[in-house]
């Protein structure tokens, strides 16, 4: 695996690589901040299956962390990450230094108005401005045909889809299913911040979402019922602090009243100093499989 440390070297290397790809399969790109886990590797596996060549990036992007957030302590495991990427079949890794990505005097930002200020954008002001700016730069440097992102960051996917549409990036953005630990916890580089007790308590997120899915399968169609029931269920852990519970349109991230046309049910919550997010996407009624209640999970939410 070749490692490029500067934007100009990466741009040149990707141009050369693309010359040898079949246009329909093209170049796949997986941007990351490193500390790679099975979720990242699933993005690379899908990119490998769908594209001729796959390139990745590792860059802990300072512009998407607000003051006081975990930028300084964000896990950095470059050697180990390189081993994982190489055995996953990545051809080129882009690993720039911050001053290559943001030389002094770099004052241009990409701001996805409206949608960029919803969900995590509301809780972490400036976060999606930093994400959209770095991803736009990475797209310009790599020139991918397809780019792969985890659905766990559902709001990020929605913001980047809007950016790709609004700025005419010739990229197909692929959202990949959330990868979970055996007990249901969504994989995240931040899970390693959790103490053993917080790790155990964090299961309430996936269990609450699973129960919400069960409600949708059996009876509930109004979003407000879910908006009321989820915080009640999360209150079973009195130490957890809810950041948001959202039932929104998956494309616009705006609150919805009825989930018949599909919905994103998303939770962000604090376990001590660690903020975790998780979500499920509810398909529009017409696309939902016929619910087989004998197979449905037994857990239930209390709801009005
Ligand atoms: O999802 C992430 O890891 C980051 O937000 C991304 C897309 C690599 C941009 O820094």
JSON list of N, CA and C in Angstrom, two decimals, residues 141-215:
[
{"chain": "A", "resi": 141, "resn": "UNK", "atom": "N", "xyz": [-9.29, 16.16, -4.04]},
{"chain": "A", "resi": 141, "resn": "UNK", "atom": "CA", "xyz": [-7.94, 15.58, -4.09]},
{"chain": "A", "resi": 141, "resn": "UNK", "atom": "C", "xyz": [-7.97, 14.17, -4.70]},
{"chain": "A", "resi": 142, "resn": "UNK", "atom": "N", "xyz": [-8.95, 13.37, -4.27]},
{"chain": "A", "resi": 142, "resn": "UNK", "atom": "CA", "xyz": [-8.99, 11.95, -4.67]},
{"chain": "A", "resi": 142, "resn": "UNK", "atom": "C", "xyz": [-9.73, 11.76, -6.01]},
{"chain": "A", "resi": 143, "resn": "UNK", "atom": "N", "xyz": [-10.80, 12.53, -6.20]},
{"chain": "A", "resi": 143, "resn": "UNK", "atom": "CA", "xyz": [-11.62, 12.36, -7.41]},
{"chain": "A", "resi": 143, "resn": "UNK", "atom": "C", "xyz": [-12.29, 11.00, -7.48]},
{"chain": "A", "resi": 144, "resn": "UNK", "atom": "N", "xyz": [-12.96, 10.58, -6.38]},
{"chain": "A", "resi": 144, "resn": "UNK", "atom": "CA", "xyz": [-13.54, 9.23, -6.37]},
{"chain": "A", "resi": 144, "resn": "UNK", "atom": "C", "xyz": [-14.80, 9.14, -7.24]},
{"chain": "A", "resi": 145, "resn": "UNK", "atom": "N", "xyz": [-15.10, 7.92, -7.71]},
{"chain": "A", "resi": 145, "resn": "UNK", "atom": "CA", "xyz": [-16.38, 7.68, -8.37]},
{"chain": "A", "resi": 145, "resn": "UNK", "atom": "C", "xyz": [-17.44, 7.32, -7.34]},
{"chain": "A", "resi": 146, "resn": "UNK", "atom": "N", "xyz": [-17.01, 6.61, -6.30]},
{"chain": "A", "resi": 146, "resn": "UNK", "atom": "CA", "xyz": [-17.93, 6.23, -5.22]},
{"chain": "A", "resi": 146, "resn": "UNK", "atom": "C", "xyz": [-17.22, 6.49, -3.89]},
{"chain": "A", "resi": 147, "resn": "UNK", "atom": "N", "xyz": [-17.98, 7.01, -2.92]},
{"chain": "A", "resi": 147, "resn": "UNK", "atom": "CA", "xyz": [-17.40, 7.26, -1.59]},
{"chain": "A", "resi": 147, "resn": "UNK", "atom": "C", "xyz": [-18.30, 6.61, -0.55]},
{"chain": "A", "resi": 148, "resn": "UNK", "atom": "N", "xyz": [-17.69, 6.00, 0.46]},
{"chain": "A", "resi": 148, "resn": "UNK", "atom": "CA", "xyz": [-18.40, 5.13, 1.40]},
{"chain": "A", "resi": 148, "resn": "UNK", "atom": "C", "xyz": [-18.40, 5.72, 2.81]},
{"chain": "A", "resi": 149, "resn": "UNK", "atom": "N", "xyz": [-19.60, 5.81, 3.40]},
{"chain": "A", "resi": 149, "resn": "UNK", "atom": "CA", "xyz": [-19.76, 6.37, 4.75]},
{"chain": "A", "resi": 149, "resn": "UNK", "atom": "C", "xyz": [-20.67, 5.45, 5.55]},
{"chain": "A", "resi": 150, "resn": "UNK", "atom": "N", "xyz": [-20.48, 5.47, 6.87]},
{"chain": "A", "resi": 150, "resn": "UNK", "atom": "CA", "xyz": [-21.30, 4.61, 7.74]},
{"chain": "A", "resi": 150, "resn": "UNK", "atom": "C", "xyz": [-22.63, 5.27, 8.06]},
{"chain": "A", "resi": 151, "resn": "UNK", "atom": "N", "xyz": [-23.69, 4.48, 8.01]},
{"chain": "A", "resi": 151, "resn": "UNK", "atom": "CA", "xyz": [-25.04, 4.98, 8.33]},
{"chain": "A", "resi": 151, "resn": "UNK", "atom": "C", "xyz": [-25.17, 5.31, 9.81]},
{"chain": "A", "resi": 152, "resn": "UNK", "atom": "N", "xyz": [-24.21, 4.85, 10.64]},
{"chain": "A", "resi": 152, "resn": "UNK", "atom": "CA", "xyz": [-24.27, 5.22, 12.06]},
{"chain": "A", "resi": 152, "resn": "UNK", "atom": "C", "xyz": [-24.26, 6.74, 12.21]},
{"chain": "A", "resi": 153, "resn": "UNK", "atom": "N", "xyz": [-23.48, 7.41, 11.33]},
{"chain": "A", "resi": 153, "resn": "UNK", "atom": "CA", "xyz": [-23.47, 8.87, 11.32]},
{"chain": "A", "resi": 153, "resn": "UNK", "atom": "C", "xyz": [-24.51, 9.34, 10.31]},
{"chain": "A", "resi": 154, "resn": "UNK", "atom": "N", "xyz": [-25.78, 9.09, 10.64]},
{"chain": "A", "resi": 154, "resn": "UNK", "atom": "CA", "xyz": [-26.86, 9.34, 9.68]},
{"chain": "A", "resi": 154, "resn": "UNK", "atom": "C", "xyz": [-26.96, 10.82, 9.31]},
{"chain": "A", "resi": 155, "resn": "UNK", "atom": "N", "xyz": [-26.75, 11.69, 10.28]},
{"chain": "A", "resi": 155, "resn": "UNK", "atom": "CA", "xyz": [-26.86, 13.12, 9.97]},
{"chain": "A", "resi": 155, "resn": "UNK", "atom": "C", "xyz": [-25.71, 13.54, 9.05]},
{"chain": "A", "resi": 156, "resn": "UNK", "atom": "N", "xyz": [-24.53, 12.97, 9.28]},
{"chain": "A", "resi": 156, "resn": "UNK", "atom": "CA", "xyz": [-23.38, 13.26, 8.40]},
{"chain": "A", "resi": 156, "resn": "UNK", "atom": "C", "xyz": [-23.69, 12.82, 6.96]},
{"chain": "A", "resi": 157, "resn": "UNK", "atom": "N", "xyz": [-24.30, 11.65, 6.82]},
{"chain": "A", "resi": 157, "resn": "UNK", "atom": "CA", "xyz": [-24.66, 11.16, 5.49]},
{"chain": "A", "resi": 157, "resn": "UNK", "atom": "C", "xyz": [-25.62, 12.14, 4.82]},
{"chain": "A", "resi": 158, "resn": "UNK", "atom": "N", "xyz": [-26.62, 12.61, 5.57]},
{"chain": "A", "resi": 158, "resn": "UNK", "atom": "CA", "xyz": [-27.61, 13.54, 4.99]},
{"chain": "A", "resi": 158, "resn": "UNK", "atom": "C", "xyz": [-26.95, 14.86, 4.58]},
{"chain": "A", "resi": 159, "resn": "UNK", "atom": "N", "xyz": [-26.07, 15.36, 5.42]},
{"chain": "A", "resi": 159, "resn": "UNK", "atom": "CA", "xyz": [-25.38, 16.63, 5.12]},
{"chain": "A", "resi": 159, "resn": "UNK", "atom": "C", "xyz": [-24.50, 16.46, 3.87]},
{"chain": "A", "resi": 160, "resn": "UNK", "atom": "N", "xyz": [-23.78, 15.35, 3.81]},
{"chain": "A", "resi": 160, "resn": "UNK", "atom": "CA", "xyz": [-22.87, 15.16, 2.66]},
{"chain": "A", "resi": 160, "resn": "UNK", "atom": "C", "xyz": [-23.64, 14.89, 1.37]},
{"chain": "A", "resi": 161, "resn": "UNK", "atom": "N", "xyz": [-24.78, 14.22, 1.47]},
{"chain": "A", "resi": 161, "resn": "UNK", "atom": "CA", "xyz": [-25.60, 14.03, 0.27]},
{"chain": "A", "resi": 161, "resn": "UNK", "atom": "C", "xyz": [-26.06, 15.39, -0.26]},
{"chain": "A", "resi": 162, "resn": "UNK", "atom": "N", "xyz": [-26.45, 16.27, 0.66]},
{"chain": "A", "resi": 162, "resn": "UNK", "atom": "CA", "xyz": [-26.89, 17.61, 0.25]},
{"chain": "A", "resi": 162, "resn": "UNK", "atom": "C", "xyz": [-25.71, 18.36, -0.40]},
{"chain": "A", "resi": 163, "resn": "UNK", "atom": "N", "xyz": [-24.53, 18.24, 0.18]},
{"chain": "A", "resi": 163, "resn": "UNK", "atom": "CA", "xyz": [-23.36, 18.92, -0.38]},
{"chain": "A", "resi": 163, "resn": "UNK", "atom": "C", "xyz": [-23.04, 18.41, -1.78]},
{"chain": "A", "resi": 164, "resn": "UNK", "atom": "N", "xyz": [-23.07, 17.09, -1.95]},
{"chain": "A", "resi": 164, "resn": "UNK", "atom": "CA", "xyz": [-22.76, 16.48, -3.25]},
{"chain": "A", "resi": 164, "resn": "UNK", "atom": "C", "xyz": [-23.76, 16.97, -4.31]},
{"chain": "A", "resi": 165, "resn": "UNK", "atom": "N", "xyz": [-25.03, 17.03, -3.90]},
{"chain": "A", "resi": 165, "resn": "UNK", "atom": "CA", "xyz": [-26.09, 17.50, -4.82]},
{"chain": "A", "resi": 165, "resn": "UNK", "atom": "C", "xyz": [-25.90, 18.99, -5.14]},
{"chain": "A", "resi": 166, "resn": "UNK", "atom": "N", "xyz": [-25.69, 19.79, -4.11]},
{"chain": "A", "resi": 166, "resn": "UNK", "atom": "CA", "xyz": [-25.67, 21.25, -4.30]},
{"chain": "A", "resi": 166, "resn": "UNK", "atom": "C", "xyz": [-24.42, 21.72, -5.04]},
{"chain": "A", "resi": 167, "resn": "UNK", "atom": "N", "xyz": [-23.31, 21.02, -4.84]},
{"chain": "A", "resi": 167, "resn": "UNK", "atom": "CA", "xyz": [-22.05, 21.46, -5.46]},
{"chain": "A", "resi": 167, "resn": "UNK", "atom": "C", "xyz": [-21.66, 20.59, -6.66]},
{"chain": "A", "resi": 168, "resn": "UNK", "atom": "N", "xyz": [-22.57, 19.73, -7.09]},
{"chain": "A", "resi": 168, "resn": "UNK", "atom": "CA", "xyz": [-22.36, 18.91, -8.31]},
{"chain": "A", "resi": 168, "resn": "UNK", "atom": "C", "xyz": [-21.07, 18.08, -8.26]},
{"chain": "A", "resi": 169, "resn": "UNK", "atom": "N", "xyz": [-20.79, 17.49, -7.12]},
{"chain": "A", "resi": 169, "resn": "UNK", "atom": "CA", "xyz": [-19.65, 16.58, -7.08]},
{"chain": "A", "resi": 169, "resn": "UNK", "atom": "C", "xyz": [-20.01, 15.32, -7.87]},
{"chain": "A", "resi": 170, "resn": "UNK", "atom": "N", "xyz": [-19.17, 14.89, -8.80]},
{"chain": "A", "resi": 170, "resn": "UNK", "atom": "CA", "xyz": [-19.50, 13.70, -9.59]},
{"chain": "A", "resi": 170, "resn": "UNK", "atom": "C", "xyz": [-19.17, 12.42, -8.81]},
{"chain": "A", "resi": 171, "resn": "UNK", "atom": "N", "xyz": [-19.78, 12.28, -7.66]},
{"chain": "A", "resi": 171, "resn": "UNK", "atom": "CA", "xyz": [-19.49, 11.16, -6.75]},
{"chain": "A", "resi": 171, "resn": "UNK", "atom": "C", "xyz": [-20.80, 10.48, -6.37]},
{"chain": "A", "resi": 172, "resn": "UNK", "atom": "N", "xyz": [-20.75, 9.18, -6.34]},
{"chain": "A", "resi": 172, "resn": "UNK", "atom": "CA", "xyz": [-21.89, 8.42, -5.85]},
{"chain": "A", "resi": 172, "resn": "UNK", "atom": "C", "xyz": [-21.63, 8.14, -4.37]},
{"chain": "A", "resi": 173, "resn": "UNK", "atom": "N", "xyz": [-22.46, 8.69, -3.50]},
{"chain": "A", "resi": 173, "resn": "UNK", "atom": "CA", "xyz": [-22.22, 8.52, -2.06]},
{"chain": "A", "resi": 173, "resn": "UNK", "atom": "C", "xyz": [-22.98, 7.28, -1.56]},
{"chain": "A", "resi": 174, "resn": "UNK", "atom": "N", "xyz": [-22.25, 6.35, -1.00]},
{"chain": "A", "resi": 174, "resn": "UNK", "atom": "CA", "xyz": [-22.85, 5.08, -0.57]},
{"chain": "A", "resi": 174, "resn": "UNK", "atom": "C", "xyz": [-22.89, 5.03, 0.96]},
{"chain": "A", "resi": 175, "resn": "UNK", "atom": "N", "xyz": [-24.09, 4.88, 1.52]},
{"chain": "A", "resi": 175, "resn": "UNK", "atom": "CA", "xyz": [-24.23, 4.75, 2.98]},
{"chain": "A", "resi": 175, "resn": "UNK", "atom": "C", "xyz": [-24.30, 3.26, 3.33]},
{"chain": "A", "resi": 176, "resn": "UNK", "atom": "N", "xyz": [-23.44, 2.83, 4.25]},
{"chain": "A", "resi": 176, "resn": "UNK", "atom": "CA", "xyz": [-23.34, 1.40, 4.57]},
{"chain": "A", "resi": 176, "resn": "UNK", "atom": "C", "xyz": [-23.93, 1.12, 5.96]},
{"chain": "A", "resi": 177, "resn": "UNK", "atom": "N", "xyz": [-24.55, -0.05, 6.12]},
{"chain": "A", "resi": 177, "resn": "UNK", "atom": "CA", "xyz": [-25.21, -0.37, 7.39]},
{"chain": "A", "resi": 177, "resn": "UNK", "atom": "C", "xyz": [-24.28, -0.26, 8.60]},
{"chain": "A", "resi": 178, "resn": "UNK", "atom": "N", "xyz": [-24.86, 0.13, 9.72]},
{"chain": "A", "resi": 178, "resn": "UNK", "atom": "CA", "xyz": [-24.11, 0.21, 10.98]},
{"chain": "A", "resi": 178, "resn": "UNK", "atom": "C", "xyz": [-23.64, -1.19, 11.37]},
{"chain": "A", "resi": 179, "resn": "UNK", "atom": "N", "xyz": [-22.38, -1.28, 11.76]},
{"chain": "A", "resi": 179, "resn": "UNK", "atom": "CA", "xyz": [-21.85, -2.57, 12.24]},
{"chain": "A", "resi": 179, "resn": "UNK", "atom": "C", "xyz": [-21.90, -2.53, 13.77]},
{"chain": "A", "resi": 180, "resn": "UNK", "atom": "N", "xyz": [-22.39, -3.62, 14.35]},
{"chain": "A", "resi": 180, "resn": "UNK", "atom": "CA", "xyz": [-22.59, -3.65, 15.80]},
{"chain": "A", "resi": 180, "resn": "UNK", "atom": "C", "xyz": [-21.75, -4.73, 16.47]},
{"chain": "A", "resi": 181, "resn": "UNK", "atom": "N", "xyz": [-21.41, -4.49, 17.73]},
{"chain": "A", "resi": 181, "resn": "UNK", "atom": "CA", "xyz": [-20.81, -5.55, 18.54]},
{"chain": "A", "resi": 181, "resn": "UNK", "atom": "C", "xyz": [-21.86, -6.65, 18.71]},
{"chain": "A", "resi": 182, "resn": "UNK", "atom": "N", "xyz": [-21.41, -7.81, 19.18]},
{"chain": "A", "resi": 182, "resn": "UNK", "atom": "CA", "xyz": [-22.36, -8.93, 19.33]},
{"chain": "A", "resi": 182, "resn": "UNK", "atom": "C", "xyz": [-23.56, -8.58, 20.19]},
{"chain": "A", "resi": 183, "resn": "UNK", "atom": "N", "xyz": [-23.34, -7.73, 21.20]},
{"chain": "A", "resi": 183, "resn": "UNK", "atom": "CA", "xyz": [-24.45, -7.39, 22.09]},
{"chain": "A", "resi": 183, "resn": "UNK", "atom": "C", "xyz": [-25.28, -6.22, 21.58]},
{"chain": "A", "resi": 184, "resn": "UNK", "atom": "N", "xyz": [-24.96, -5.68, 20.42]},
{"chain": "A", "resi": 184, "resn": "UNK", "atom": "CA", "xyz": [-25.81, -4.65, 19.81]},
{"chain": "A", "resi": 184, "resn": "UNK", "atom": "C", "xyz": [-25.22, -3.25, 19.80]},
{"chain": "A", "resi": 185, "resn": "UNK", "atom": "N", "xyz": [-24.18, -3.00, 20.60]},
{"chain": "A", "resi": 185, "resn": "UNK", "atom": "CA", "xyz": [-23.61, -1.64, 20.64]},
{"chain": "A", "resi": 185, "resn": "UNK", "atom": "C", "xyz": [-23.04, -1.28, 19.26]},
{"chain": "A", "resi": 186, "resn": "UNK", "atom": "N", "xyz": [-23.42, -0.12, 18.75]},
{"chain": "A", "resi": 186, "resn": "UNK", "atom": "CA", "xyz": [-22.90, 0.31, 17.45]},
{"chain": "A", "resi": 186, "resn": "UNK", "atom": "C", "xyz": [-21.40, 0.57, 17.58]},
{"chain": "A", "resi": 187, "resn": "UNK", "atom": "N", "xyz": [-20.64, 0.06, 16.60]},
{"chain": "A", "resi": 187, "resn": "UNK", "atom": "CA", "xyz": [-19.18, 0.26, 16.68]},
{"chain": "A", "resi": 187, "resn": "UNK", "atom": "C", "xyz": [-18.83, 1.73, 16.48]},
{"chain": "A", "resi": 188, "resn": "UNK", "atom": "N", "xyz": [-17.88, 2.20, 17.27]},
{"chain": "A", "resi": 188, "resn": "UNK", "atom": "CA", "xyz": [-17.44, 3.59, 17.19]},
{"chain": "A", "resi": 188, "resn": "UNK", "atom": "C", "xyz": [-16.03, 3.68, 17.78]},
{"chain": "A", "resi": 189, "resn": "UNK", "atom": "N", "xyz": [-15.21, 4.52, 17.18]},
{"chain": "A", "resi": 189, "resn": "UNK", "atom": "CA", "xyz": [-13.87, 4.70, 17.73]},
{"chain": "A", "resi": 189, "resn": "UNK", "atom": "C", "xyz": [-13.95, 5.27, 19.15]},
{"chain": "A", "resi": 190, "resn": "UNK", "atom": "N", "xyz": [-15.07, 5.91, 19.48]},
{"chain": "A", "resi": 190, "resn": "UNK", "atom": "CA", "xyz": [-15.21, 6.53, 20.81]},
{"chain": "A", "resi": 190, "resn": "UNK", "atom": "C", "xyz": [-15.64, 5.51, 21.87]},
{"chain": "A", "resi": 191, "resn": "UNK", "atom": "N", "xyz": [-16.04, 4.29, 21.47]},
{"chain": "A", "resi": 191, "resn": "UNK", "atom": "CA", "xyz": [-16.45, 3.31, 22.50]},
{"chain": "A", "resi": 191, "resn": "UNK", "atom": "C", "xyz": [-15.31, 3.02, 23.47]},
{"chain": "A", "resi": 192, "resn": "UNK", "atom": "N", "xyz": [-14.08, 3.20, 23.00]},
{"chain": "A", "resi": 192, "resn": "UNK", "atom": "CA", "xyz": [-12.96, 2.87, 23.88]},
{"chain": "A", "resi": 192, "resn": "UNK", "atom": "C", "xyz": [-12.81, 3.87, 25.02]},
{"chain": "A", "resi": 193, "resn": "UNK", "atom": "N", "xyz": [-13.50, 5.01, 24.93]},
{"chain": "A", "resi": 193, "resn": "UNK", "atom": "CA", "xyz": [-13.47, 5.96, 26.06]},
{"chain": "A", "resi": 193, "resn": "UNK", "atom": "C", "xyz": [-14.30, 5.45, 27.25]},
{"chain": "A", "resi": 194, "resn": "UNK", "atom": "N", "xyz": [-15.21, 4.48, 27.00]},
{"chain": "A", "resi": 194, "resn": "UNK", "atom": "CA", "xyz": [-16.18, 4.08, 28.02]},
{"chain": "A", "resi": 194, "resn": "UNK", "atom": "C", "xyz": [-15.52, 3.24, 29.12]},
{"chain": "A", "resi": 195, "resn": "UNK", "atom": "N", "xyz": [-15.91, 3.47, 30.37]},
{"chain": "A", "resi": 195, "resn": "UNK", "atom": "CA", "xyz": [-15.50, 2.56, 31.45]},
{"chain": "A", "resi": 195, "resn": "UNK", "atom": "C", "xyz": [-16.33, 1.28, 31.28]},
{"chain": "A", "resi": 196, "resn": "UNK", "atom": "N", "xyz": [-15.96, 0.23, 32.02]},
{"chain": "A", "resi": 196, "resn": "UNK", "atom": "CA", "xyz": [-16.70, -1.04, 31.91]},
{"chain": "A", "resi": 196, "resn": "UNK", "atom": "C", "xyz": [-18.18, -0.81, 32.23]},
{"chain": "A", "resi": 197, "resn": "UNK", "atom": "N", "xyz": [-18.42, 0.02, 33.24]},
{"chain": "A", "resi": 197, "resn": "UNK", "atom": "CA", "xyz": [-19.81, 0.26, 33.63]},
{"chain": "A", "resi": 197, "resn": "UNK", "atom": "C", "xyz": [-20.56, 1.05, 32.54]},
{"chain": "A", "resi": 198, "resn": "UNK", "atom": "N", "xyz": [-19.90, 2.07, 32.00]},
{"chain": "A", "resi": 198, "resn": "UNK", "atom": "CA", "xyz": [-20.54, 2.86, 30.93]},
{"chain": "A", "resi": 198, "resn": "UNK", "atom": "C", "xyz": [-20.78, 1.99, 29.68]},
{"chain": "A", "resi": 199, "resn": "UNK", "atom": "N", "xyz": [-19.83, 1.11, 29.40]},
{"chain": "A", "resi": 199, "resn": "UNK", "atom": "CA", "xyz": [-19.96, 0.22, 28.24]},
{"chain": "A", "resi": 199, "resn": "UNK", "atom": "C", "xyz": [-21.20, -0.67, 28.38]},
{"chain": "A", "resi": 200, "resn": "UNK", "atom": "N", "xyz": [-21.41, -1.16, 29.60]},
{"chain": "A", "resi": 200, "resn": "UNK", "atom": "CA", "xyz": [-22.59, -2.00, 29.86]},
{"chain": "A", "resi": 200, "resn": "UNK", "atom": "C", "xyz": [-23.87, -1.17, 29.73]},
{"chain": "A", "resi": 201, "resn": "UNK", "atom": "N", "xyz": [-23.84, 0.04, 30.30]},
{"chain": "A", "resi": 201, "resn": "UNK", "atom": "CA", "xyz": [-25.04, 0.89, 30.27]},
{"chain": "A", "resi": 201, "resn": "UNK", "atom": "C", "xyz": [-25.36, 1.38, 28.87]},
{"chain": "A", "resi": 202, "resn": "UNK", "atom": "N", "xyz": [-24.32, 1.49, 28.03]},
{"chain": "A", "resi": 202, "resn": "UNK", "atom": "CA", "xyz": [-24.52, 2.05, 26.68]},
{"chain": "A", "resi": 202, "resn": "UNK", "atom": "C", "xyz": [-25.43, 1.19, 25.80]},
{"chain": "A", "resi": 203, "resn": "UNK", "atom": "N", "xyz": [-25.63, -0.06, 26.22]},
{"chain": "A", "resi": 203, "resn": "UNK", "atom": "CA", "xyz": [-26.52, -0.95, 25.44]},
{"chain": "A", "resi": 203, "resn": "UNK", "atom": "C", "xyz": [-27.94, -0.44, 25.40]},
{"chain": "A", "resi": 204, "resn": "UNK", "atom": "N", "xyz": [-28.26, 0.48, 26.30]},
{"chain": "A", "resi": 204, "resn": "UNK", "atom": "CA", "xyz": [-29.63, 1.01, 26.31]},
{"chain": "A", "resi": 204, "resn": "UNK", "atom": "C", "xyz": [-29.96, 1.71, 24.98]},
{"chain": "A", "resi": 205, "resn": "UNK", "atom": "N", "xyz": [-28.94, 2.20, 24.30]},
{"chain": "A", "resi": 205, "resn": "UNK", "atom": "CA", "xyz": [-29.21, 2.90, 23.02]},
{"chain": "A", "resi": 205, "resn": "UNK", "atom": "C", "xyz": [-29.77, 1.93, 21.98]},
{"chain": "A", "resi": 206, "resn": "UNK", "atom": "N", "xyz": [-29.01, 0.85, 21.72]},
{"chain": "A", "resi": 206, "resn": "UNK", "atom": "CA", "xyz": [-29.47, -0.09, 20.68]},
{"chain": "A", "resi": 206, "resn": "UNK", "atom": "C", "xyz": [-30.75, -0.79, 21.12]},
{"chain": "A", "resi": 207, "resn": "UNK", "atom": "N", "xyz": [-30.89, -1.05, 22.43]},
{"chain": "A", "resi": 207, "resn": "UNK", "atom": "CA", "xyz": [-32.10, -1.74, 22.88]},
{"chain": "A", "resi": 207, "resn": "UNK", "atom": "C", "xyz": [-33.33, -0.84, 22.73]},
{"chain": "A", "resi": 208, "resn": "UNK", "atom": "N", "xyz": [-33.14, 0.44, 23.02]},
{"chain": "A", "resi": 208, "resn": "UNK", "atom": "CA", "xyz": [-34.27, 1.37, 22.88]},
{"chain": "A", "resi": 208, "resn": "UNK", "atom": "C", "xyz": [-34.67, 1.51, 21.41]},
{"chain": "A", "resi": 209, "resn": "UNK", "atom": "N", "xyz": [-33.68, 1.56, 20.54]},
{"chain": "A", "resi": 209, "resn": "UNK", "atom": "CA", "xyz": [-33.98, 1.68, 19.11]},
{"chain": "A", "resi": 209, "resn": "UNK", "atom": "C", "xyz": [-34.65, 0.40, 18.59]},
{"chain": "A", "resi": 210, "resn": "UNK", "atom": "N", "xyz": [-34.18, -0.73, 19.10]},
{"chain": "A", "resi": 210, "resn": "UNK", "atom": "CA", "xyz": [-34.78, -2.01, 18.69]},
{"chain": "A", "resi": 210, "resn": "UNK", "atom": "C", "xyz": [-36.25, -2.06, 19.14]},
{"chain": "A", "resi": 211, "resn": "UNK", "atom": "N", "xyz": [-36.49, -1.58, 20.35]},
{"chain": "A", "resi": 211, "resn": "UNK", "atom": "CA", "xyz": [-37.87, -1.56, 20.84]},
{"chain": "A", "resi": 211, "resn": "UNK", "atom": "C", "xyz": [-38.71, -0.57, 20.04]},
{"chain": "A", "resi": 212, "resn": "UNK", "atom": "N", "xyz": [-38.10, 0.54, 19.63]},
{"chain": "A", "resi": 212, "resn": "UNK", "atom": "CA", "xyz": [-38.83, 1.51, 18.80]},
{"chain": "A", "resi": 212, "resn": "UNK", "atom": "C", "xyz": [-39.22, 0.88, 17.47]},
{"chain": "A", "resi": 213, "resn": "UNK", "atom": "N", "xyz": [-38.30, 0.10, 16.91]},
{"chain": "A", "resi": 213, "resn": "UNK", "atom": "CA", "xyz": [-38.60, -0.59, 15.64]},
{"chain": "A", "resi": 213, "resn": "UNK", "atom": "C", "xyz": [-39.76, -1.56, 15.84]},
{"chain": "A", "resi": 214, "resn": "UNK", "atom": "N", "xyz": [-39.76, -2.20, 16.99]},
{"chain": "A", "resi": 214, "resn": "UNK", "atom": "CA", "xyz": [-40.83, -3.14, 17.29]},
{"chain": "A", "resi": 214, "resn": "UNK", "atom": "C", "xyz": [-42.17, -2.40, 17.35]},
{"chain": "A", "resi": 215, "resn": "UNK", "atom": "N", "xyz": [-42.17, -1.24, 18.00]},
{"chain": "A", "resi": 215, "resn": "UNK", "atom": "CA", "xyz": [-43.40, -0.44, 18.07]},
{"chain": "A", "resi": 215, "resn": "UNK", "atom": "C", "xyz": [-43.90, -0.09, 16.68]}
]
